[in-house]
Coordinates of C-alpha atoms and ligand atoms in Angstrom, one line a residue:
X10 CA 172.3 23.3 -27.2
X11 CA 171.8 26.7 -25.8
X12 CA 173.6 30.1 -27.6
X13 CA 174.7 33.3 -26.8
X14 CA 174.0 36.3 -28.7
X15 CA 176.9 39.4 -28.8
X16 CA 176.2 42.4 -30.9
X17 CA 177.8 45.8 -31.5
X18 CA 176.4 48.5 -32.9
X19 CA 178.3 51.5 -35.2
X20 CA 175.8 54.7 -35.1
X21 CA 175.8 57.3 -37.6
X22 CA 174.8 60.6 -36.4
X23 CA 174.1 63.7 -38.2
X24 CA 175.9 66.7 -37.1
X25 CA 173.6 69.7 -36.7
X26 CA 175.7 72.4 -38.4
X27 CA 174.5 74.9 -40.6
X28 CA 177.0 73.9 -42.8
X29 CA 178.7 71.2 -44.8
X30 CA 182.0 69.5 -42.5
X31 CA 184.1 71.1 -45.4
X32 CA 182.2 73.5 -47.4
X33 CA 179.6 76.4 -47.0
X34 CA 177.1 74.8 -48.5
X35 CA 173.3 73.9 -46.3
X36 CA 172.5 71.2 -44.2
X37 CA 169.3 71.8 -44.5
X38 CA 166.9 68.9 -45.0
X39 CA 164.2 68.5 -47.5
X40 CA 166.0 70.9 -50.0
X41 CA 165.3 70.2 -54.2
X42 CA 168.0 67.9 -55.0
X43 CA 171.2 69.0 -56.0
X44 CA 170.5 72.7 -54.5
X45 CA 173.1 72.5 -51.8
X46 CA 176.1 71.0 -53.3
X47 CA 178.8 73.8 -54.1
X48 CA 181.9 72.7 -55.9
X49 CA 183.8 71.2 -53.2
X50 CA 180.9 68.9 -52.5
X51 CA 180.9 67.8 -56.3
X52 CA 184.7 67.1 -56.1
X53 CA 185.7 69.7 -58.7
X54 CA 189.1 70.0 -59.0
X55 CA 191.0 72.5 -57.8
X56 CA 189.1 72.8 -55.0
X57 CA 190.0 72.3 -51.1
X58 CA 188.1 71.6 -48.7
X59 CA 188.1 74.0 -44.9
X60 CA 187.3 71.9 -41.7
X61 CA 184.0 72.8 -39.9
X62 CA 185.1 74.0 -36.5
X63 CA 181.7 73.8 -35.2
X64 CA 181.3 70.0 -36.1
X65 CA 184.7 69.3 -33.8
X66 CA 183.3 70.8 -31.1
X67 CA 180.5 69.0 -31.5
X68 CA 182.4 65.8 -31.5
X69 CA 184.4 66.8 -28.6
X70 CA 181.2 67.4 -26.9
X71 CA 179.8 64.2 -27.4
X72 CA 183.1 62.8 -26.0
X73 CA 183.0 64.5 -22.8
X74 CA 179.6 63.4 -22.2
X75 CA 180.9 59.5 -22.2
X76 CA 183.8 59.9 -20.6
X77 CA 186.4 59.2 -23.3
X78 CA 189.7 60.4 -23.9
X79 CA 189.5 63.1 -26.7
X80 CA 192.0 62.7 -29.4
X81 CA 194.8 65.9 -28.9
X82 CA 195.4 65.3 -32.2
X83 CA 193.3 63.5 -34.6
X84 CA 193.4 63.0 -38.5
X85 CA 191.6 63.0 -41.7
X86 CA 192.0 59.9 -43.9
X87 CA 191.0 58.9 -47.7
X88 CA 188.9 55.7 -47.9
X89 CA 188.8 55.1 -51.6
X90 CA 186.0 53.5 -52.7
X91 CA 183.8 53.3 -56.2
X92 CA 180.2 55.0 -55.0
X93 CA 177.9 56.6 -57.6
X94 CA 176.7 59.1 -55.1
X95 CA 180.0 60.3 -54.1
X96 CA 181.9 62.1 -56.9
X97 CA 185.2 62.3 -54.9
X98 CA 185.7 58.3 -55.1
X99 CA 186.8 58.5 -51.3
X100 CA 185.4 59.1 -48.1
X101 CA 187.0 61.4 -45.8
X102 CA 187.3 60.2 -42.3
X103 CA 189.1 59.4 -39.4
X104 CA 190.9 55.6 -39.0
X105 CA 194.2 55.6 -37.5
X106 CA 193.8 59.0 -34.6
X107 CA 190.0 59.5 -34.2
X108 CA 189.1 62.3 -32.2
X109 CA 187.1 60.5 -29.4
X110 CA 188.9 57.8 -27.8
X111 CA 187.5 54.9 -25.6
X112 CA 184.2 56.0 -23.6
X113 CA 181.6 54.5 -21.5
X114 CA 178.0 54.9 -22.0
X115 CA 175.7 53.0 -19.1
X116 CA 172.1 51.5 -20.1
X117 CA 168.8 50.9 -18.3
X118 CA 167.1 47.9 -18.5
X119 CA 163.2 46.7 -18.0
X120 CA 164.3 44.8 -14.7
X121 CA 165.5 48.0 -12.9
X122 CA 169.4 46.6 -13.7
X123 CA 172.0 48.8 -15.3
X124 CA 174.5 47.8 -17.6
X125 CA 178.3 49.5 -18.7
X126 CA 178.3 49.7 -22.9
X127 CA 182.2 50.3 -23.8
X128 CA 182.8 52.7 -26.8
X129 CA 185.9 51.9 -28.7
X130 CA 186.2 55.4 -30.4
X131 CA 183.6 57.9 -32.4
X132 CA 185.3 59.7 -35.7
X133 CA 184.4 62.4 -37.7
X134 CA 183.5 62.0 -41.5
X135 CA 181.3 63.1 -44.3
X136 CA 178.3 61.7 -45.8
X137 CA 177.8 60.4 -49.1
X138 CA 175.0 61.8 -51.3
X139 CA 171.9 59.7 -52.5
X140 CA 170.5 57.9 -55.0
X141 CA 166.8 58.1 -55.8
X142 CA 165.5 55.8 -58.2
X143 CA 162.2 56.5 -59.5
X144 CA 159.7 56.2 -63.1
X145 CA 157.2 53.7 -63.6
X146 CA 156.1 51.2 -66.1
X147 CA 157.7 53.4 -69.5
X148 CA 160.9 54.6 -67.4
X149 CA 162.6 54.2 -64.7
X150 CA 165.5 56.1 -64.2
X151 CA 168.0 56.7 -60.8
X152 CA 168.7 60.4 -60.0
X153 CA 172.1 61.2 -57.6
X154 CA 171.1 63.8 -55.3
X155 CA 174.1 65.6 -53.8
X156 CA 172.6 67.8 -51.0
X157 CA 173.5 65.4 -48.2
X158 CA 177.3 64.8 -49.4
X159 CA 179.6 66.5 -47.0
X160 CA 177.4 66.4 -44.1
X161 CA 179.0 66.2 -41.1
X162 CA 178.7 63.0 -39.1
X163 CA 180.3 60.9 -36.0
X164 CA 180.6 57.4 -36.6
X165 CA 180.4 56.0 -32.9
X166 CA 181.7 52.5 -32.9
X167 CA 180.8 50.0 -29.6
X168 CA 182.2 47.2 -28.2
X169 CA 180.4 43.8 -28.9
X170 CA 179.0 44.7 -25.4
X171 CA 175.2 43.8 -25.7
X172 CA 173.4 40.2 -26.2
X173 CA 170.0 40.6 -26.8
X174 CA 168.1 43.1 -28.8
X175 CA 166.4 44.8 -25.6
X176 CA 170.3 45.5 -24.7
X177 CA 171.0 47.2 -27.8
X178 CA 167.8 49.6 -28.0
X179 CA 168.6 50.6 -24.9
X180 CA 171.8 51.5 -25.8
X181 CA 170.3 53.2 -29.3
X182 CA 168.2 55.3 -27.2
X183 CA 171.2 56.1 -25.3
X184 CA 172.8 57.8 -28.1
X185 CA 170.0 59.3 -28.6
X186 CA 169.4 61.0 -25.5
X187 CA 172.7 61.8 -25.1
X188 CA 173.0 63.8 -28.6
X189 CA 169.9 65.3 -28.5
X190 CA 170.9 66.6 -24.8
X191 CA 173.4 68.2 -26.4
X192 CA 171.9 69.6 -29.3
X193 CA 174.5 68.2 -31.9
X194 CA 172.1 66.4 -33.8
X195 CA 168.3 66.8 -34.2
X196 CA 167.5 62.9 -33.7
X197 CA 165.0 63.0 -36.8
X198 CA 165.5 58.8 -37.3
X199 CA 162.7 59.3 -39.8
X200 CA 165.0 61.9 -42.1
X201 CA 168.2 59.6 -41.1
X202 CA 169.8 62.0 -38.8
X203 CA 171.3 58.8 -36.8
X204 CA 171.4 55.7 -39.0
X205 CA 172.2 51.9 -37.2
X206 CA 174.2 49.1 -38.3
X207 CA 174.0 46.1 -36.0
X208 CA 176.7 43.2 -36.0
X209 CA 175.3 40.1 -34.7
X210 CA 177.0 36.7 -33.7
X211 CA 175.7 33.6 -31.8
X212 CA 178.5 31.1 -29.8
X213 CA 177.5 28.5 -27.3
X214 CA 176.9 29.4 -24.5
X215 CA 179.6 30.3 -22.3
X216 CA 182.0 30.4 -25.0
X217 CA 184.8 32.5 -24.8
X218 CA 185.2 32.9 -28.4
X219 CA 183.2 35.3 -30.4
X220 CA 181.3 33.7 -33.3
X221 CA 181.5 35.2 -37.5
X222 CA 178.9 38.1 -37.5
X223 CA 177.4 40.1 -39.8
X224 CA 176.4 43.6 -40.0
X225 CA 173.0 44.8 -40.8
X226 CA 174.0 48.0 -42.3
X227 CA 171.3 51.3 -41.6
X228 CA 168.3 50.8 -39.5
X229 CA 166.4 54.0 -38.5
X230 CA 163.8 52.6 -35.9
X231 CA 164.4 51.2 -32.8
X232 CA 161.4 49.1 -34.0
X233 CA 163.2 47.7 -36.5
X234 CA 166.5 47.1 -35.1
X235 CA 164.6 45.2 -32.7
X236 CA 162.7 42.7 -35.3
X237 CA 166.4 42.7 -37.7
X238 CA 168.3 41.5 -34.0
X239 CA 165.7 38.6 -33.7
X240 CA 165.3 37.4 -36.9
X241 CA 169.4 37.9 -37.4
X242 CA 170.1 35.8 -34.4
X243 CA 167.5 32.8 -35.4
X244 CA 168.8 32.7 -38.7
X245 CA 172.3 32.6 -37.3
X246 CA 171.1 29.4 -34.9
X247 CA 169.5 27.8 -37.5
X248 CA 172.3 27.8 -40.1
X249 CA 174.8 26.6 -37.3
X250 CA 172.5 23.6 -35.8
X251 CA 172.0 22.4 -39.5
X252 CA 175.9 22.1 -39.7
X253 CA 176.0 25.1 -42.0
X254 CA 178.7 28.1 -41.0
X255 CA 177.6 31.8 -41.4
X256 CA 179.2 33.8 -43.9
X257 CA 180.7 37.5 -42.8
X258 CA 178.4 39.2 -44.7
X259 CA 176.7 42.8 -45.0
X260 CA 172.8 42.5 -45.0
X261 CA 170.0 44.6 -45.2
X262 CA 166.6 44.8 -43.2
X263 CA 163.8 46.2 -45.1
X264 CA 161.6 46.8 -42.0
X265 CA 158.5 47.5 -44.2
X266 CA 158.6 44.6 -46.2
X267 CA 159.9 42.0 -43.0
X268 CA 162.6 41.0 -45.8
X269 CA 166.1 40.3 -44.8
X270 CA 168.6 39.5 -47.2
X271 CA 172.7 39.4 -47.9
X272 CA 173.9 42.8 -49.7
X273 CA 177.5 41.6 -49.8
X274 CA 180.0 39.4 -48.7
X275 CA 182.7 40.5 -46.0
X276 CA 184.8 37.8 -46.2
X277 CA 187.9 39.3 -47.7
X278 CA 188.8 42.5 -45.9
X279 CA 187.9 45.7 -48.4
X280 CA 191.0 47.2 -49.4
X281 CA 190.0 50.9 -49.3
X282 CA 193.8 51.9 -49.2
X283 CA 193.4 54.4 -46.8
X284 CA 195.8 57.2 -46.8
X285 CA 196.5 60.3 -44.7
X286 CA 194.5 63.5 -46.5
X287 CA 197.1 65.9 -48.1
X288 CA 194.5 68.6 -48.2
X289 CA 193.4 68.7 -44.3
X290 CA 196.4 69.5 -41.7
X291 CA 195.9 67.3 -38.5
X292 CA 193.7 68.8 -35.8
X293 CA 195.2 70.0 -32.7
X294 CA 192.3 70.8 -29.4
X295 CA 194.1 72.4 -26.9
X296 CA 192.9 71.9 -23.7
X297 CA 191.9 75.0 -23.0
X298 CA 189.2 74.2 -25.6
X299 CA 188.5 70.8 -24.5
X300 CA 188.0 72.5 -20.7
X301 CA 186.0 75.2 -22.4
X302 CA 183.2 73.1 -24.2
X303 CA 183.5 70.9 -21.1
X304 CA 182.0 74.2 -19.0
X305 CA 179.3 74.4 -21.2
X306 CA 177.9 70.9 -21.4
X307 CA 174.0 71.2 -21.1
X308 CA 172.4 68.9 -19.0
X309 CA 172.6 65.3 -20.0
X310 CA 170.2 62.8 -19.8
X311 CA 171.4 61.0 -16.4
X312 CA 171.9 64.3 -14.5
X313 CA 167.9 65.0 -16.2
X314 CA 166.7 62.0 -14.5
X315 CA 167.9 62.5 -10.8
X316 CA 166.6 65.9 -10.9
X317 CA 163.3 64.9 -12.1
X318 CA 163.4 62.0 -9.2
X319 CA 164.1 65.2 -6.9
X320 CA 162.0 67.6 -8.3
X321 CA 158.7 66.2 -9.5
X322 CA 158.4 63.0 -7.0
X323 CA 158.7 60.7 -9.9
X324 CA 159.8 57.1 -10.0
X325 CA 163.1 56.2 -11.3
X326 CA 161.1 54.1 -14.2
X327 CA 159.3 57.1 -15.1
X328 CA 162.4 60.0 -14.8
X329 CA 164.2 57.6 -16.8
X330 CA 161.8 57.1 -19.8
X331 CA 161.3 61.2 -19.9
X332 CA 164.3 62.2 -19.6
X333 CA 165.8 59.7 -22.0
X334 CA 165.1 62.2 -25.0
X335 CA 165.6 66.0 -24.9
X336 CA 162.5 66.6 -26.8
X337 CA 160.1 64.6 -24.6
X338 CA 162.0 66.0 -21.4
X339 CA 161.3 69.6 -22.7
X340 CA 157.7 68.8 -23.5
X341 CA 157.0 67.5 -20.8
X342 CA 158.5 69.8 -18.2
X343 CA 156.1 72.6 -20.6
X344 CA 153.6 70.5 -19.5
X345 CA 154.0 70.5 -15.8
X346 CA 154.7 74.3 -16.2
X347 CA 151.4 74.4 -17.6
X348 CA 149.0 72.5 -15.3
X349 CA 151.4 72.2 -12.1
X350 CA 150.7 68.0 -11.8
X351 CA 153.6 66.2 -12.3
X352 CA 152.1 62.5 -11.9
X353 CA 149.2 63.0 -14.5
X354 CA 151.7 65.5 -16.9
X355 CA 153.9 62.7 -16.9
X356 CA 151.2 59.8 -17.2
X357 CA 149.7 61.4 -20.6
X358 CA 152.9 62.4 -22.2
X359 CA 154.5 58.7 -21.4
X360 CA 151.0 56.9 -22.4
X361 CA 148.6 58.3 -24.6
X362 CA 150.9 61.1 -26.4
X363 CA 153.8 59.3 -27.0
X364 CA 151.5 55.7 -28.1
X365 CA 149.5 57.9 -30.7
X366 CA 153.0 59.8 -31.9
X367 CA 154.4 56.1 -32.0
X368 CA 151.7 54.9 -34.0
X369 CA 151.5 57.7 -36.6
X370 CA 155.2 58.1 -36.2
X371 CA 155.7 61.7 -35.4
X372 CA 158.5 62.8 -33.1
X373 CA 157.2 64.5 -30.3
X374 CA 158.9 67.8 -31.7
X375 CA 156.3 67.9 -34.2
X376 CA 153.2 67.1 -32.0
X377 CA 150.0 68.2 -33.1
X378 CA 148.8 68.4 -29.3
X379 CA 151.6 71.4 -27.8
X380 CA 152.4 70.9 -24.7
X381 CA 150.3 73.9 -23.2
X382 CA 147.2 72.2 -24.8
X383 CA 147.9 68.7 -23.0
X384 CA 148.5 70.9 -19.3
X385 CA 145.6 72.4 -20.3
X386 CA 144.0 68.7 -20.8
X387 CA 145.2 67.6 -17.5
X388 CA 144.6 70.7 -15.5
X389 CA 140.8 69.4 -16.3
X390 CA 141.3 66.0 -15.7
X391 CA 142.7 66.8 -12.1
X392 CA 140.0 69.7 -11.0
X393 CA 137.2 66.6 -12.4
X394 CA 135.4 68.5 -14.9
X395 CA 136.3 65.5 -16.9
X396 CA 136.4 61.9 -16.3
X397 CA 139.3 59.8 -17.6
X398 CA 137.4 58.4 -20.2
X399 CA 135.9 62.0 -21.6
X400 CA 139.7 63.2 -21.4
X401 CA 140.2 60.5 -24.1
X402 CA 137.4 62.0 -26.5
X403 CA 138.9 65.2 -25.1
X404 CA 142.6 64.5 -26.4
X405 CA 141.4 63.1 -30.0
X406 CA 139.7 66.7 -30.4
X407 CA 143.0 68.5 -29.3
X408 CA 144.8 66.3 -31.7
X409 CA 142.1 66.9 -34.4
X410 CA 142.6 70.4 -34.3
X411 CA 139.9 71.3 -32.5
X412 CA 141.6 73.8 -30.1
X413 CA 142.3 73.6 -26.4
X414 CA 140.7 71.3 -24.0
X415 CA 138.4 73.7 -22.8
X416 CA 137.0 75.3 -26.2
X417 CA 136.4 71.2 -26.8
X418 CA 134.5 70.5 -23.5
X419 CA 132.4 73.6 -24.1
X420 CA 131.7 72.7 -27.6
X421 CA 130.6 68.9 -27.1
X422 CA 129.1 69.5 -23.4
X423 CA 131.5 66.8 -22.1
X424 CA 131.8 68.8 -18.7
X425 CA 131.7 66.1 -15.9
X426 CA 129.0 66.6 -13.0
X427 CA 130.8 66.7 -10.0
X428 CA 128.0 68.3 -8.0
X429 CA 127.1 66.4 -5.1
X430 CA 123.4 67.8 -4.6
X431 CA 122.8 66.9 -8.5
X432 CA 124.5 63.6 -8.2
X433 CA 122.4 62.5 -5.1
X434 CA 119.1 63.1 -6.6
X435 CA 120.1 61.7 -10.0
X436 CA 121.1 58.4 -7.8
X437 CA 117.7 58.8 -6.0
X438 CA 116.1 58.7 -9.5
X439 CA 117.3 55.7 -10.9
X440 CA 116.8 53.8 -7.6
X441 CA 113.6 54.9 -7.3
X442 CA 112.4 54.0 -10.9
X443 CA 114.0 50.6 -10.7
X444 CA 112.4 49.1 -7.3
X445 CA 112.8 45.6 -8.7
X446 CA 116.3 46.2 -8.8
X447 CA 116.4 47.5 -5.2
X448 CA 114.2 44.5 -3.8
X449 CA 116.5 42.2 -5.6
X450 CA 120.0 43.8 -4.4
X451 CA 118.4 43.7 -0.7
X452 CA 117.6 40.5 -0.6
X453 CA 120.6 39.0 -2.1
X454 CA 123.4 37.9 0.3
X455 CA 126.1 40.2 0.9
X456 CA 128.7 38.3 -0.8
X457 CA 127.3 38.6 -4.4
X458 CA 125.7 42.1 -3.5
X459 CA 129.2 43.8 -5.0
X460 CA 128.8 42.3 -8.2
X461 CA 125.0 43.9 -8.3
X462 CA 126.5 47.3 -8.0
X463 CA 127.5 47.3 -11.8
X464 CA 123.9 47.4 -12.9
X465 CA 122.7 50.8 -10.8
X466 CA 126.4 52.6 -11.9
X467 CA 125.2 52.1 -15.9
X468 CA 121.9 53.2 -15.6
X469 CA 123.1 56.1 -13.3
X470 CA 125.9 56.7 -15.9
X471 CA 123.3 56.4 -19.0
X472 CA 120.7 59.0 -17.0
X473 CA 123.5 61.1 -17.1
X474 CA 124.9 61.0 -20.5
X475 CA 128.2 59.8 -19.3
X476 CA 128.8 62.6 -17.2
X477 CA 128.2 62.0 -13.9
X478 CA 131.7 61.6 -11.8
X479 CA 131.7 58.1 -11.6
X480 CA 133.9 57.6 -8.0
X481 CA 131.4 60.0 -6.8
X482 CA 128.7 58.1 -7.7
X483 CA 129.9 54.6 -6.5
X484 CA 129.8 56.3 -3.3
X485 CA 126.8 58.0 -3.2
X486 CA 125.5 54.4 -4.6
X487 CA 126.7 52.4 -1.8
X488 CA 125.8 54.9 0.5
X489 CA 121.9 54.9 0.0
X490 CA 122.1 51.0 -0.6
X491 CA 123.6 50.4 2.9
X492 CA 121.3 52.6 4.7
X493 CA 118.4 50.5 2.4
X494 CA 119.3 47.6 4.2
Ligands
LIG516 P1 185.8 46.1 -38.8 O1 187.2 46.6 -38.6 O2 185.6 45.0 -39.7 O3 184.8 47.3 -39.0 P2 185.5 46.2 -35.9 O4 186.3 45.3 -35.1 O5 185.8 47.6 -36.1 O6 185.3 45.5 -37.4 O7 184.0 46.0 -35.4 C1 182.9 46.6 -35.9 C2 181.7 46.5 -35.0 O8 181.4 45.1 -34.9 C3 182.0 47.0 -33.6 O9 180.8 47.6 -33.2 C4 182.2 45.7 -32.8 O10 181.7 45.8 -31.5 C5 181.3 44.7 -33.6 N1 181.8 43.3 -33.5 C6 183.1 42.9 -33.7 N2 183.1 41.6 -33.5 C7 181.9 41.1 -33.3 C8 181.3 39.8 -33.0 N3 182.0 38.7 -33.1 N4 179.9 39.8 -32.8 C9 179.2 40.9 -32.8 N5 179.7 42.1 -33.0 C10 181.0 42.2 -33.2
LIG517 MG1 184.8 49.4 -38.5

């Protein structure tokens, strides 16, 4: 039996005000704990909280950038829960009039194909605070740290659009791109400025009813999602095709660990008894507004790709990968500013930069190579004082801290010789000192002569400590062979 997988994601995403949605109080990350909570974040009472006007424009923003209808007038509601990091014992948010309505958000896909993500709504609402639980073997205690409770967020909330997990990052990468274009969040996933719950269900195929699903409730790697979406929809399979039925559940992914495992069950709707806010008046955009921040959109990631199609020559593949994420579109346009080759500026931010960020997961905001220092890299590479393969030793120094690509070529003597006078007589050299060699290559017939080649370009390359411009020696090499025979 074959199934069908249909997921929907809900995104949280940090709002990048200064301030709290309804108090003064920081944003800032990273603070000592309990250093940026004011009274209205700890729920004194008495105190009333004042709406953010900056965090409904930013909202508003991100609804004009897919295509929804913003909410005219949208409303704050209690959702009253128990949390220990959330001294209010409710949530405010948005349920019944959100401020962004249904939108559309299209994805790319590995095969070149496109695909049309429906957004049922994104809402405004505050995050809770945090637990930290720390000690060792004589205590352990857990701490509430309430420097991240009233931070602004959007919920966004998709249709069970996707079915597979390469559908879904795509569409997580969206969001990304698409917030970071507009500077309303920063997109640190490592400091959980956009958090990820995924809700997964299998049917067989061709079914036209959804299956149960679950929700696995705050990824923060696209990495992750990815292994949680696979593992989710196996499990899911399994359970069903042993005659089992799967529970609607909340589960975690520890992405670290590999462990997934149920955090609690869904099956009888939570009664949060929401209820309209008393303390927040409705908000009212007027369209003047709404046409306002729409004026002032920056440029969003689509619009980024077709002018880096037009501008730079680049594929489609490769304007869409760049341009996906503000931060790697800025760095690497500093790049091309900096060594004027858009092909090779774009080859070493895509490959080696953004694999070694990957690896030691940095975003590429707080890359230890700048952008002028990799132009500077590739303005070498493509005037051949370096070969590809010193450009690599080159790059590790400029990551090291070493300074720019030229202080490290003049330091380790890694300048390529490109000289074709020098290059000759080094080839000379070697053929001449290795006459065996020669005899042998002549006499061999032409079809296995090719293979032969590899054993003059090493000693050539040895004699000259790697540096020697290796196309320009294969042809100098085949050159003086030819006229041999
Ligand atoms: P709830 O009201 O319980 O939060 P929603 O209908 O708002 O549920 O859906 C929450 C999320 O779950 C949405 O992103 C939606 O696309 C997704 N979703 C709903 N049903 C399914 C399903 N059967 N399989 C996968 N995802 C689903
Ligand atoms: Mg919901």
């Amino acid at each position: 039996m074959s199934w069908d997988t249909v997921i929907g994601l809900e995104i949280h995403v940090q709002l990048a005000t200064k301030t709290k949605i309804f108090s003064g109080a920081s944003t800032a990350y990273g603070a000592e704990p309990n250093t940026q909570a004011c009274a209205i974040d700890l729920a004194m009472p008495g105190t009333l909280p004042v709406l953010n006007k900056q965090a409904v424009n930013y909202a508003i923003m991100f609804g004009l950038a897919i295509d929804a209808e913003i909410g005219q007038v949208s409303a704050f509601e209690r959702k009253n829960y128990f949390y220990p990091d959330s001294p209010k014992g409710y949530q405010t948010t948005q349920l019944e009039r959100p401020i962004v309505g249904r939108g559309n958000v299209e994805i790319q896909l590995a095969d070149g194909s496109s695909k049309n993500v429906r957004i049922h709504h994104a809402h405004l609402e505050e995050d809770a605070g945090k637990s930290l639980h720390e000690g060792n073997f004589n205590s352990n205690f857990s701490g509430i740290d309430l420097n991240r409770a009233g931070t602004p967020l959007i919920e966004i909330v998709s249709e069970p659009d996707m079915c597979n997990a390469e559908e879904a990052v795509a569409f997580a990468r969206k969001i990304h791109g698409i917030v970071t274009s507009l500077g309303i969040c920063d997109g640190e996933m490592s400091q959980g400025s956009m958090r990820f719950d995924v809700n997964v269900s299998v049917k067989p195929s061709g079914s036209e009813t959804l299956g149960i699903r679950t929700e696995t409730k705050n990824l923060n790697s696209y990495k992750f999602m990815e292994e949680a979406i696979k593992r989710e929809v196996e499990r899911q399979i399994d359970v069903i095709e042993d005659g089992g039925t799967i529970a609607q559940e909340t589960r975690l992914y520890n992405g670290d660990t590999k462990v997934a495992r149920s955090m609690r069950s869904k099956e009888e709707a939570n009664d949060y008894r929401y209820f309209p806010c008393p303390d927040l008046l409705p908000v009212v955009v007027s369209d003047e507004e709404v046409a306002e921040l729409r004026r002032n959109l920056p440029e969003l990631p689509d619009a980024r790709q077709a002018r880096f199609v037009e501008q730079y020559s680049l594929s489609d593949y490769d304007a869409g990968i760049l341009s996906s994420d503000a931060a790697m579109a800025k760095y690497f346009e500093a790049v091309t500013s900096a060594c004027n080759n858009a092909k090779l500026a774009a080859n070493w931010t895509m490959g080696e930069l953004s694999a070694r960020l990957n690896n030691e997961d940095i975003s590429i905001a707080n890359s230890p190579v700048s952008a002028e220092q990799l132009g500077g890299l590739v303005t070498r590479i493509a005037d051949n004082s370096i070969s590809g393969k010193m450009a690599k030793e080159v790059f590790e120094g400029i990551w090291a801290g070493e300074g720019s690509a030229d202080d490290i070529i003049e330091a380790r003597g890694l300048k390529q010789v490109s000289d074709s006078g020098a290059l000759e007589q080094m080839v000379a050299d070697v053929l001449t000192a290795n006459q065996a060699m020669v005899d042998d290559y002549i006499s061999t017939d032409e079809a296995k002569r090719k293979k032969k080649l590899g054993g003059f370009m090493g000693k050539i390359m040895q004699a000259s400590k790697g540096q020697a411009n290796p196309q320009q020696v294969n042809q100098i090499l085949a050159q003086k062979l030819n006229d041999l025979l």
